mmCIF file of C-alpha atoms and ligand atoms in Angstrom:
data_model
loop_
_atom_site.group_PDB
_atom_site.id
_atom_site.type_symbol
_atom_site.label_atom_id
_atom_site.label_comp_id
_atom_site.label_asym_id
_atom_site.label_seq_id
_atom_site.Cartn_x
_atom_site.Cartn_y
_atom_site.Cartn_z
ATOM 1 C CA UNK A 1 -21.748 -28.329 7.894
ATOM 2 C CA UNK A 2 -19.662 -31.376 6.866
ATOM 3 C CA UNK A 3 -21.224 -35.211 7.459
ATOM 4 C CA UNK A 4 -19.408 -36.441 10.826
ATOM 5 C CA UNK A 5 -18.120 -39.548 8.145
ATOM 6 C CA UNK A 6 -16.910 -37.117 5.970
ATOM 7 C CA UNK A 7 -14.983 -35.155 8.997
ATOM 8 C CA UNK A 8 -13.928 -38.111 10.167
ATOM 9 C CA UNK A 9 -12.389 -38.992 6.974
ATOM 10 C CA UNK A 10 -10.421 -35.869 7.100
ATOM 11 C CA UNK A 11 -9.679 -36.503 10.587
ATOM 12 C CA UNK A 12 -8.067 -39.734 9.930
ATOM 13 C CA UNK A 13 -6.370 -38.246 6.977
ATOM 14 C CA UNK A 14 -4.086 -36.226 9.114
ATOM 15 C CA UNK A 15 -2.491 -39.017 10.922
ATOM 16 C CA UNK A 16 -1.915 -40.523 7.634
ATOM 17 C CA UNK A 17 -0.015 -37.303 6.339
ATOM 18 C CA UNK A 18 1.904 -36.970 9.083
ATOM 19 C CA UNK A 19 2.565 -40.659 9.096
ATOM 20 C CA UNK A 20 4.088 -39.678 5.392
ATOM 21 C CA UNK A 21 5.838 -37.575 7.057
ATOM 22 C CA UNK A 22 7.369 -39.539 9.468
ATOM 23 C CA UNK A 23 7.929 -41.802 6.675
ATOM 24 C CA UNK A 24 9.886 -40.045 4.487
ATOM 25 C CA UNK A 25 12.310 -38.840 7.571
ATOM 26 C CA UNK A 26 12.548 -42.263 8.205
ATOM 27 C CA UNK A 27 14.135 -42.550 4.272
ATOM 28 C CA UNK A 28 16.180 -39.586 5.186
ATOM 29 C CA UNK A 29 17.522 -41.295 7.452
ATOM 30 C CA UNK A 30 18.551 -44.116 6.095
ATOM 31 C CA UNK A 31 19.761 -42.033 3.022
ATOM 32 C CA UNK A 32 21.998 -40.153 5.341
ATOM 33 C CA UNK A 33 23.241 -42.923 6.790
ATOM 34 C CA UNK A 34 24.818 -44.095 3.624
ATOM 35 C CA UNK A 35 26.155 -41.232 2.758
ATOM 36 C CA UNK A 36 23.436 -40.043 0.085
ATOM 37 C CA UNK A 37 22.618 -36.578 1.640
ATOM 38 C CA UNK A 38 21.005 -35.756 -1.483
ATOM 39 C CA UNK A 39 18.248 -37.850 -1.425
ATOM 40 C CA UNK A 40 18.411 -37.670 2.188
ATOM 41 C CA UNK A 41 17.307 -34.059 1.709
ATOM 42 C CA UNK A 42 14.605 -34.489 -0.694
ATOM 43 C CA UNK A 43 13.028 -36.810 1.584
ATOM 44 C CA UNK A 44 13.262 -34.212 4.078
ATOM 45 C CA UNK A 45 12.163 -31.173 2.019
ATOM 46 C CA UNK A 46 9.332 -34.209 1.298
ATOM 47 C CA UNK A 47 8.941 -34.362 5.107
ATOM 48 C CA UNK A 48 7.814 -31.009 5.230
ATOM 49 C CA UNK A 49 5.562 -30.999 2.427
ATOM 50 C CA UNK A 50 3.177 -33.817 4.407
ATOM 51 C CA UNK A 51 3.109 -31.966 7.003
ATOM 52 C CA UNK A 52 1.664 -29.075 5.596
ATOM 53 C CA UNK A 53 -0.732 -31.453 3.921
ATOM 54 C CA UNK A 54 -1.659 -32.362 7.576
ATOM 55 C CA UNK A 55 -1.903 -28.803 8.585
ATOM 56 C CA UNK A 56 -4.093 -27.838 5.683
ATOM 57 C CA UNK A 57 -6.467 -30.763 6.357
ATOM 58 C CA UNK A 58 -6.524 -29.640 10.083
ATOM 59 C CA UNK A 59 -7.299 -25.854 9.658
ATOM 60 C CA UNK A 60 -10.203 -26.929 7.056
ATOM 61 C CA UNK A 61 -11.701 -29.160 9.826
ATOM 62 C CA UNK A 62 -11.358 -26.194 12.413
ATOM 63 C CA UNK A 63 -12.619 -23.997 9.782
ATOM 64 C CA UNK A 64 -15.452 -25.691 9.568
ATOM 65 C CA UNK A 65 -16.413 -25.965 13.279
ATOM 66 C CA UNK A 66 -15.204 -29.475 13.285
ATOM 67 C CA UNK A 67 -13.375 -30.768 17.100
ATOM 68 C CA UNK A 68 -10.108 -32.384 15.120
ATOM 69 C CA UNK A 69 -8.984 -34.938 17.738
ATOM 70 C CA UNK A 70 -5.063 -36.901 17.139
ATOM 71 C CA UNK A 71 -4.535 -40.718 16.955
ATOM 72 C CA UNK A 72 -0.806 -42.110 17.399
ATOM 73 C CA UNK A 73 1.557 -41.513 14.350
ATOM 74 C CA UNK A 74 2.778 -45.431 13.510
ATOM 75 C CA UNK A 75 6.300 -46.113 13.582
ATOM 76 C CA UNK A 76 7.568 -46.754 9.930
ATOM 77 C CA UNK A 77 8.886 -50.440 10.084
ATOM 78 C CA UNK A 78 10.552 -50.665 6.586
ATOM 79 C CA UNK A 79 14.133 -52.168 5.770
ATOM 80 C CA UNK A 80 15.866 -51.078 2.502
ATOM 81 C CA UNK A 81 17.720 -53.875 0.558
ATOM 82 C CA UNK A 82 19.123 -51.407 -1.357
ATOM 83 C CA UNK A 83 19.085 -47.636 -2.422
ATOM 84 C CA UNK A 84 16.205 -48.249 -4.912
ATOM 85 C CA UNK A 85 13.806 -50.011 -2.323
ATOM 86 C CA UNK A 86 12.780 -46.297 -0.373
ATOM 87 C CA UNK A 87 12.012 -45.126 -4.050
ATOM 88 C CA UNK A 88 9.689 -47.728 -4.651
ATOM 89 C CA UNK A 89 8.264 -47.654 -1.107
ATOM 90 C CA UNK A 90 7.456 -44.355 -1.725
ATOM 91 C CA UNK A 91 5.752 -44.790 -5.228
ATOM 92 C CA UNK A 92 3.657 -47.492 -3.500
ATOM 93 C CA UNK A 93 2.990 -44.969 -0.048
ATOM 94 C CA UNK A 94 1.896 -42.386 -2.782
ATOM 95 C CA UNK A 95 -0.703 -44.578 -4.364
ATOM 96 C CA UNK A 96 -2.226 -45.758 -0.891
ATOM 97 C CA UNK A 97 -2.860 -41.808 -0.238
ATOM 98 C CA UNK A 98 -3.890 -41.424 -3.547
ATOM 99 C CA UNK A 99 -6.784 -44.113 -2.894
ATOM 100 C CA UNK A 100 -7.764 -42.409 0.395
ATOM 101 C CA UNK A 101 -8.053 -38.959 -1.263
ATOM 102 C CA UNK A 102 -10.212 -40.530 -3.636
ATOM 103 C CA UNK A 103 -12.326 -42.508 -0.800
ATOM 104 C CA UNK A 104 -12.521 -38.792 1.117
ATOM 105 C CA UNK A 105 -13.403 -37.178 -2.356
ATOM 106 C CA UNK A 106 -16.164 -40.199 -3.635
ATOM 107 C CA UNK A 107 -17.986 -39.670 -0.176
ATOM 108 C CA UNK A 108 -18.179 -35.824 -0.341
ATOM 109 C CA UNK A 109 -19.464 -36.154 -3.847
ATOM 110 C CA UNK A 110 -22.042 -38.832 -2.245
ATOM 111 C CA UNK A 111 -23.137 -36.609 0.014
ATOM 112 C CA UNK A 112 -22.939 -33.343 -2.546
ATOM 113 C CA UNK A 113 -20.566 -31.354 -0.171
ATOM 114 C CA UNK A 114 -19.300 -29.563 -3.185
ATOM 115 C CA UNK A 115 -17.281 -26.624 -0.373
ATOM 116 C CA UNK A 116 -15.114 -30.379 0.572
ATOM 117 C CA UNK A 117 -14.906 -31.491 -3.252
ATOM 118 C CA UNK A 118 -13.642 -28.187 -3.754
ATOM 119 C CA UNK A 119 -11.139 -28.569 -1.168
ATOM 120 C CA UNK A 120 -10.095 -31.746 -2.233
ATOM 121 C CA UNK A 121 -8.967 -30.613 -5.474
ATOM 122 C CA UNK A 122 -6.043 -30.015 -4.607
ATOM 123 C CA UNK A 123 -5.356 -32.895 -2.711
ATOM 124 C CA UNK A 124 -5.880 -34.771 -5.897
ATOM 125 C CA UNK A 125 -4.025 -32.653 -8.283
ATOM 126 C CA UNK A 126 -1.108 -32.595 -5.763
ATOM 127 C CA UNK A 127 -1.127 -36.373 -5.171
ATOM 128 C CA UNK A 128 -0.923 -36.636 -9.776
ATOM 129 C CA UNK A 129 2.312 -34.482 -9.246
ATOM 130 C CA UNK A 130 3.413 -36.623 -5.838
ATOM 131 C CA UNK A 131 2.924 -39.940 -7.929
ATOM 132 C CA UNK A 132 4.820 -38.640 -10.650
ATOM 133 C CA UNK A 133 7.411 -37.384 -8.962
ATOM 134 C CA UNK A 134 8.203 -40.549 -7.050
ATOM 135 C CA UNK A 135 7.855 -42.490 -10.534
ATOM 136 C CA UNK A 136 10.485 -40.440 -11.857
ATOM 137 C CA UNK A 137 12.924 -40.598 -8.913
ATOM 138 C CA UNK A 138 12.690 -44.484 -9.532
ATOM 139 C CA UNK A 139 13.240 -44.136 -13.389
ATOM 140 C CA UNK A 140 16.111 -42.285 -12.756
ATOM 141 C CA UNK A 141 17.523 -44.377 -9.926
ATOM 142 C CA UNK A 142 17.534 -47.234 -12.245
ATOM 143 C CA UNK A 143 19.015 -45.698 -15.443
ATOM 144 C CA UNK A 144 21.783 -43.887 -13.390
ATOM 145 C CA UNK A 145 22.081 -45.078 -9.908
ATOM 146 C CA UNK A 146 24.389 -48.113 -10.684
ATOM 147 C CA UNK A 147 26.908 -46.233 -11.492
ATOM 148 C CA UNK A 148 28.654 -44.208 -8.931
ATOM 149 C CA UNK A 149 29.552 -41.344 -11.068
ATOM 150 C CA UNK A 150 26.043 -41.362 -12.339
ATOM 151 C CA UNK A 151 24.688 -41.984 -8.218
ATOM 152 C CA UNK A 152 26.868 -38.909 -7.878
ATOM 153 C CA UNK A 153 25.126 -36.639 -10.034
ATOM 154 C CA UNK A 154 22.135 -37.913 -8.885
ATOM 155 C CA UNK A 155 22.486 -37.397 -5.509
ATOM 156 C CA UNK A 156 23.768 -33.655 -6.147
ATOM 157 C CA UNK A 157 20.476 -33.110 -8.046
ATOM 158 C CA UNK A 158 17.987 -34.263 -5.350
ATOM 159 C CA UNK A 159 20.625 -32.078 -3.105
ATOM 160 C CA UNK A 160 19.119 -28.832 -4.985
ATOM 161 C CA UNK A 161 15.214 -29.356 -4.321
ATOM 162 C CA UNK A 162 14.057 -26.314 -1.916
ATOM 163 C CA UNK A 163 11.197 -26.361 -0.020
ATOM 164 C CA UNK A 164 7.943 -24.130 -0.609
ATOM 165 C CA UNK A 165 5.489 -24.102 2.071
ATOM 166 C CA UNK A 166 2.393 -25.096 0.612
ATOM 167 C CA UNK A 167 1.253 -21.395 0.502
ATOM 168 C CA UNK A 168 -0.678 -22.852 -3.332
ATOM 169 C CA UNK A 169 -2.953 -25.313 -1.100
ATOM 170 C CA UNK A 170 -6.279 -24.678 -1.092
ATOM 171 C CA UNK A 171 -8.350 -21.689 0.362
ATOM 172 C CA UNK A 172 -9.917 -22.960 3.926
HETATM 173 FE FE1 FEO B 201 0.425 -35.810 1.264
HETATM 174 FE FE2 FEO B 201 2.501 -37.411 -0.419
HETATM 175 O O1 FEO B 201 0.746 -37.112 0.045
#
């Protein structure tokens, strides 16, 4: 039996990943608008991954005999100044989720729901990879994006990430 503030935790946690979601289509699209379908389809391939984050978070509720219930998916309201600025929004976006993982994961261990700590493991490993990753892309961005050979090659490597449903997530 999970604590209701505990479930609804999780609950809210799905909007927010599929907010992500939303999110990073909303980068894609502005990336494919300018012509960088590269890092148009990372974010996309990105996209995806949230929403399996969402579904995992959802079957783990209904595993647990918890009624999930859905709240409205915000619109994402950023403007990009330049090709950077979606990078950086998305180190930042990472680090938000990052703290509500850990707010989900500090109450469990409260409340010594070890079955949710367990579950959340993952969560937290994958949001040390997500943070990394999105440090990385902005690293990169700014040693070889203004160039436009270099934004080239950049955009041809982003162009090669394939998506893997998140078949590693936890056990629910
Ligand atoms: Fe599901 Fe990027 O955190």
């Amino acid at each position: 039996m999970i604590q209701k503030k505990i479930a609804d935790m999780i609950n809210d946690q799905i909007n927010k990943e599929l907010y992500s979601a939303y999110l990073y289509l909303d980068f894609a699209n502005y990336y494919a608008d300018e012509g960088l379908n590269g890092f148009a389809h990372w974010y996309e391939v990105q996209a995806q991954e949230e929403r399996d984050h969402a579904l995992m978070l959802r079957r783990y509720l209904i595993d647990n005999g918890v009624r999930v219930t859905f709240a409205q998916v915000a619109k994402p309201d950023k403007t990009f100044a330049n090709h950077l600025a979606p990078l950086e929004a998305g180190y930042e976006h990472e680090c938000y989720v990052t703290s509500l993982i850990t707010a989900i994961y500090a109450e469990a261990f409260a409340a010594k729901d070890f079955k949710t700590m367990q579950f959340l493991d993952w969560f937290v490993k994958e949001q040390g990879e997500e943070e990394k990753n999105a440090d990385d892309m902005i690293k990169k961005m700014q040693l070889f994006g203004s160039d436009a050979k270099g934004l080239y090659l950049l955009d041809q490597e982003l162009a090669a990430r394939v998506y893997a449903p998140s078949a590693t997530g936890p056990a629910v």
